[in-house]
Amino acid sequence: VVLSHGPHIPSFRLGSVRRWLPLLPEDDVVAAMDRCTVVMPRPGDGFYAPPPSSNEDGHAGFPWGELTCHGAQVMRDAGRRYFHGGALEPSRLLVRAANRPQCVVSAQALVLGALEAHAEAAGSSAEARRAALAAARPVEVLLQRGEELLPQASGNFQIGNRTLSRDAEEVRQRCGAAVVAALQGGGDAPSIDEVGGWHGDRLLEAVQCLEGAGMAAPPSSAELAEGSFAQWAAGLRTTTVGPLLRELLAACDTAADGQPAADTMLYVTQAQSLVALIGALGSRMDGTAGAMSWPAPGA
């Protein structure tokens, strides 16, 4: 199962940090996720530890890129939905995540929801569910080779910076103006000129994060997402999801041979990976409006 991460705080500085801090998950939810998972490699594992996650601004630091409380609930619900009825053996679950805060915590929340569904299948009483959840062994969330879960872009591939049609440029301008308006009054709001220089992915992320936070959102966000989808899916000549495809096909081969590494394999990555994967697999990508849509958080 390949999923996109849940709603999150922007991975780059966007407005005042005070605006975003209240959106972080509650302490008890964070504690529950930490109890049921072990993120590997852990800090201090030396040579085997992955490099720190990064974005275009370098290391933006906390809380940029973190999952929101709503995002944790979205992924928790997804875990319960996928494993409803207890169709899960925790010891036979393999979880991999891209080394991005929103992906790692999404994987943890997904596991928590799956284990809760497993516990509910163990008994109807609250005591029985708590006992089953406490008895479950923590599930490892693996970050090794996490970059393989992300689309690899060549140096000449600039998503969102190609020559835009007049309609597409108008969509970008309306979205950019709405993003600036939504952040006014909170301090550190970007200028309209700064937002105008953003590429399509950054603008779309800002829009989606504002939507997920319940702030004012541009009315053209669906059109903006449609344009990003078309560019990522059609960018196969200059982007590759080869490592992710190789991983998925290898997992299918081992399962077909009767020697699967796990009964269930979960991959948590970014929406761009899902879109590029759709294009690589030859799904309906004829460019017609509405043929496909940008993956929703947790899709």
Coordinates of C-alpha atoms in Angstrom, one line a residue:
V1 CA 0.0 0.0 0.0
V2 CA 1.5 3.3 -1.1
L3 CA 0.1 6.4 0.7
S4 CA 0.6 10.1 0.7
H5 CA 1.2 11.8 4.0
G6 CA -1.5 13.6 6.0
P7 CA -2.1 17.4 6.3
H8 CA 0.9 19.1 7.7
I9 CA 2.5 22.4 8.5
P10 CA 4.4 23.8 5.5
S11 CA 7.9 22.4 5.0
F12 CA 9.2 25.9 4.5
R13 CA 8.8 29.1 6.6
L14 CA 5.3 30.5 5.9
G15 CA 4.2 33.4 8.1
S16 CA 4.6 33.5 11.8
V17 CA 5.5 30.2 13.6
R18 CA 2.9 31.2 16.3
R19 CA 0.2 30.7 13.7
W20 CA 1.1 27.0 13.3
L21 CA 2.2 25.8 16.7
P22 CA -1.4 25.3 18.0
L23 CA -2.0 22.9 15.1
L24 CA 0.5 20.3 16.3
P25 CA -0.8 17.0 17.7
E26 CA -1.7 16.7 21.4
D27 CA 0.9 15.3 23.7
D28 CA -1.1 12.1 24.4
V29 CA -1.4 11.4 20.7
V30 CA 2.3 11.9 20.2
A31 CA 3.0 9.6 23.2
A32 CA 0.7 6.9 21.8
M33 CA 2.4 7.0 18.4
D34 CA 5.8 6.8 20.0
R35 CA 4.8 3.8 22.1
C36 CA 3.6 1.8 19.2
T37 CA 6.4 2.5 16.8
V38 CA 10.2 2.6 16.6
V39 CA 11.6 4.9 14.0
M40 CA 14.8 3.3 12.6
P41 CA 17.6 4.2 12.4
R42 CA 17.3 6.2 15.6
P43 CA 19.3 9.3 16.2
G44 CA 22.9 8.3 17.2
D45 CA 22.9 5.2 15.0
G46 CA 25.9 6.7 13.3
F47 CA 26.8 5.6 9.7
Y48 CA 23.4 4.0 9.2
A49 CA 21.4 7.0 10.2
P50 CA 19.8 8.8 7.2
P51 CA 20.7 12.4 6.5
P52 CA 18.4 15.0 8.1
S53 CA 15.3 15.9 6.0
S54 CA 15.7 19.0 4.0
N55 CA 13.7 21.4 1.8
E56 CA 14.6 24.3 -0.5
D57 CA 15.4 26.6 2.5
G58 CA 17.8 24.1 3.9
H59 CA 16.9 22.9 7.4
A60 CA 13.9 25.0 8.3
G61 CA 13.7 23.3 11.7
F62 CA 10.7 22.7 14.0
P63 CA 7.8 22.9 13.5
W64 CA 8.1 23.3 9.7
G65 CA 7.1 20.1 7.9
E66 CA 5.5 18.5 11.0
L67 CA 2.1 16.7 10.8
T68 CA -0.8 18.6 12.2
C69 CA -3.3 17.3 14.8
H70 CA -5.8 16.9 11.9
G71 CA -3.2 15.2 9.8
A72 CA -2.5 12.7 12.6
Q73 CA -6.2 11.9 12.9
V74 CA -6.5 11.5 9.1
M75 CA -3.7 8.9 9.0
R76 CA -5.0 7.2 12.2
D77 CA -8.4 6.8 10.6
A78 CA -6.7 5.5 7.4
G79 CA -4.9 2.8 9.5
R80 CA -8.2 1.8 11.2
R81 CA -9.9 1.7 7.8
Y82 CA -7.3 -0.4 6.1
F83 CA -7.1 -2.9 8.9
H84 CA -10.7 -2.9 10.1
G85 CA -11.7 -6.2 11.6
G86 CA -8.2 -7.0 12.9
A87 CA -6.8 -8.0 9.5
L88 CA -3.3 -7.4 10.8
E89 CA -0.5 -9.2 12.5
P90 CA 1.8 -6.5 13.9
S91 CA 4.8 -8.8 13.6
R92 CA 4.1 -9.2 9.9
L93 CA 3.9 -5.5 9.1
L94 CA 6.6 -3.7 7.2
V95 CA 6.5 0.1 7.1
R96 CA 8.8 2.4 5.1
A97 CA 8.7 6.2 5.1
A98 CA 10.4 9.0 3.2
N99 CA 12.7 10.9 5.5
R100 CA 10.4 13.9 5.8
P101 CA 8.7 14.8 9.1
Q102 CA 5.2 14.7 7.7
C103 CA 5.9 11.3 6.2
V104 CA 7.5 9.8 9.3
V105 CA 4.8 10.9 11.7
S106 CA 2.1 9.9 9.1
A107 CA 3.5 6.4 9.2
Q108 CA 3.5 6.4 13.0
A109 CA -0.2 7.6 13.1
L110 CA -1.1 5.0 10.4
V111 CA 0.4 2.2 12.6
L112 CA -1.4 3.5 15.7
G113 CA -4.8 3.3 13.9
A114 CA -4.0 -0.2 12.5
L115 CA -3.1 -1.4 16.0
E116 CA -6.2 0.1 17.4
A117 CA -8.3 -1.8 14.8
H118 CA -6.4 -4.9 15.8
A119 CA -7.1 -4.3 19.5
E120 CA -10.8 -3.8 18.8
A121 CA -11.0 -7.1 17.1
A122 CA -9.6 -8.8 20.2
G123 CA -12.6 -7.9 22.4
S124 CA -15.6 -5.7 22.8
S125 CA -14.7 -4.4 26.2
A126 CA -12.5 -1.4 26.7
E127 CA -10.3 -3.4 29.1
A128 CA -9.8 -6.1 26.5
R129 CA -8.9 -3.5 23.8
R130 CA -6.4 -1.7 26.1
A131 CA -4.8 -5.1 27.0
A132 CA -4.5 -6.0 23.3
L133 CA -3.0 -2.7 22.4
A134 CA -0.5 -2.8 25.3
A135 CA 0.5 -6.4 24.3
A136 CA 1.3 -5.4 20.7
R137 CA 5.0 -5.1 19.9
P138 CA 6.1 -1.8 18.6
V139 CA 6.3 -1.6 14.8
E140 CA 9.5 -0.4 13.1
V141 CA 9.2 2.6 10.7
L142 CA 12.2 2.3 8.4
L143 CA 13.8 5.3 7.0
Q144 CA 16.7 3.6 5.3
R145 CA 16.9 4.5 1.6
G146 CA 13.9 6.7 2.1
E147 CA 14.9 8.8 -0.8
E148 CA 13.9 5.9 -3.1
L149 CA 10.3 6.7 -2.2
L150 CA 10.5 10.1 -3.7
P151 CA 10.5 11.0 -7.4
Q152 CA 14.0 11.8 -8.6
A153 CA 14.1 14.9 -10.8
S154 CA 16.9 15.7 -13.2
G155 CA 18.7 19.1 -13.1
N156 CA 16.7 20.5 -16.0
F157 CA 13.3 19.6 -14.5
Q158 CA 11.6 22.6 -12.8
I159 CA 8.0 21.6 -12.0
G160 CA 5.8 24.7 -12.3
N161 CA 8.4 26.9 -14.0
R162 CA 7.5 26.0 -17.5
T163 CA 5.8 28.6 -19.8
L164 CA 2.3 28.8 -18.5
S165 CA -0.9 29.6 -20.5
R166 CA -2.7 32.8 -19.7
D167 CA -5.4 31.0 -17.8
A168 CA -2.8 29.0 -15.7
E169 CA -0.9 32.2 -14.9
E170 CA -4.1 33.8 -13.8
V171 CA -4.8 30.9 -11.5
R172 CA -1.3 31.2 -10.0
Q173 CA -1.7 34.9 -9.5
R174 CA -5.1 34.5 -7.7
C175 CA -3.8 31.8 -5.5
G176 CA -0.6 33.8 -4.6
A177 CA -2.7 36.8 -3.7
A178 CA -5.0 34.8 -1.6
V179 CA -2.1 33.2 0.3
V180 CA -0.6 36.6 1.1
A181 CA -4.0 37.9 2.2
A182 CA -4.5 34.8 4.5
L183 CA -1.2 35.5 6.3
Q184 CA -1.6 39.2 6.7
G185 CA -1.6 40.4 10.3
G186 CA 0.2 37.4 11.8
G187 CA 3.8 38.7 11.1
D188 CA 6.4 37.5 8.6
A189 CA 3.8 37.2 5.8
P190 CA 5.5 36.8 2.4
S191 CA 5.2 39.6 -0.1
I192 CA 3.2 39.2 -3.3
D193 CA 6.5 39.5 -5.3
E194 CA 8.0 36.7 -3.2
V195 CA 5.1 34.4 -3.7
G196 CA 5.1 35.2 -7.4
G197 CA 8.5 33.7 -7.6
W198 CA 7.5 30.4 -6.1
H199 CA 7.3 27.3 -8.3
G200 CA 4.1 25.4 -8.6
D201 CA 4.8 22.8 -6.0
R202 CA 5.6 25.4 -3.3
L203 CA 2.5 27.4 -4.1
L204 CA 0.3 24.3 -4.0
E205 CA 1.8 23.2 -0.7
A206 CA 1.1 26.6 0.8
V207 CA -2.5 26.4 -0.5
Q208 CA -3.1 22.9 0.9
C209 CA -1.6 23.7 4.3
L210 CA -3.8 26.8 4.6
E211 CA -6.8 24.7 3.7
G212 CA -5.9 22.0 6.2
A213 CA -5.5 24.6 8.9
G214 CA -8.9 26.1 8.2
M215 CA -7.5 29.4 7.1
A216 CA -8.7 31.4 4.1
A217 CA -7.9 29.4 1.0
P218 CA -7.7 30.5 -2.6
P219 CA -10.8 29.7 -4.7
S220 CA -8.7 28.3 -7.5
S221 CA -6.9 25.6 -5.5
A222 CA -8.5 22.8 -7.5
E223 CA -7.3 24.3 -10.8
L224 CA -3.8 24.7 -9.3
A225 CA -3.7 21.1 -8.2
E226 CA -4.9 20.0 -11.6
G227 CA -2.0 21.8 -13.3
S228 CA 0.5 20.3 -10.9
F229 CA -0.9 16.8 -11.5
A230 CA -0.6 17.2 -15.3
Q231 CA 3.0 18.4 -15.0
W232 CA 4.2 15.7 -12.6
A233 CA 2.4 12.9 -14.5
A234 CA 3.7 14.1 -17.8
G235 CA 7.2 14.6 -16.5
L236 CA 8.3 11.0 -16.9
R237 CA 11.0 12.0 -19.4
T238 CA 12.8 14.1 -16.8
T239 CA 11.7 12.5 -13.5
T240 CA 11.9 8.9 -12.4
V241 CA 10.2 6.8 -9.8
G242 CA 12.4 3.9 -10.9
P243 CA 13.6 3.1 -7.4
L244 CA 10.1 3.1 -6.0
L245 CA 8.9 0.9 -8.9
R246 CA 11.8 -1.5 -8.4
E247 CA 10.9 -1.8 -4.7
L248 CA 7.2 -2.5 -5.4
L249 CA 7.9 -5.0 -8.2
A250 CA 10.5 -6.8 -6.0
A251 CA 7.9 -7.0 -3.2
C252 CA 5.4 -8.5 -5.7
D253 CA 7.9 -11.0 -7.0
T254 CA 8.8 -12.3 -3.5
A255 CA 5.1 -12.5 -2.6
A256 CA 4.4 -14.5 -5.8
D257 CA 7.3 -16.8 -4.9
G258 CA 5.7 -17.5 -1.5
Q259 CA 8.4 -15.7 0.4
P260 CA 7.1 -12.2 1.2
A261 CA 9.1 -10.0 3.5
A262 CA 5.8 -9.2 5.3
D263 CA 2.1 -9.8 5.1
T264 CA 1.5 -6.1 4.6
M265 CA 3.9 -3.5 3.3
L266 CA 3.1 0.2 3.8
Y267 CA 5.0 3.0 2.0
V268 CA 4.4 6.6 3.2
T269 CA 5.6 9.2 0.8
Q270 CA 4.6 12.5 -0.9
A271 CA 1.8 13.1 -3.3
Q272 CA 4.3 13.8 -6.1
S273 CA 5.4 10.2 -5.9
L274 CA 1.9 8.9 -6.3
V275 CA 1.3 11.1 -9.3
A276 CA 4.6 10.1 -11.0
L277 CA 3.8 6.5 -10.2
I278 CA 0.4 6.8 -11.9
G279 CA 2.1 8.3 -15.0
A280 CA 4.8 5.6 -15.0
L281 CA 2.2 2.8 -14.8
G282 CA 0.4 4.1 -17.8
S283 CA -2.9 5.0 -16.1
R284 CA -5.3 7.3 -17.9
M285 CA -3.1 10.4 -18.5
D286 CA -4.6 11.9 -21.7
G287 CA -4.5 15.4 -20.3
T288 CA -8.3 15.9 -20.3
A289 CA -9.7 18.0 -17.5
G290 CA -10.8 15.9 -14.6
A291 CA -9.2 12.7 -15.8
M292 CA -7.3 12.5 -12.6
S293 CA -7.0 14.6 -9.5
W294 CA -4.2 15.5 -7.1
P295 CA -4.1 12.9 -4.3
A296 CA -5.9 14.0 -1.1
P297 CA -3.9 13.8 2.1
G298 CA -3.7 10.2 3.3
A299 CA -4.6 8.9 -0.2

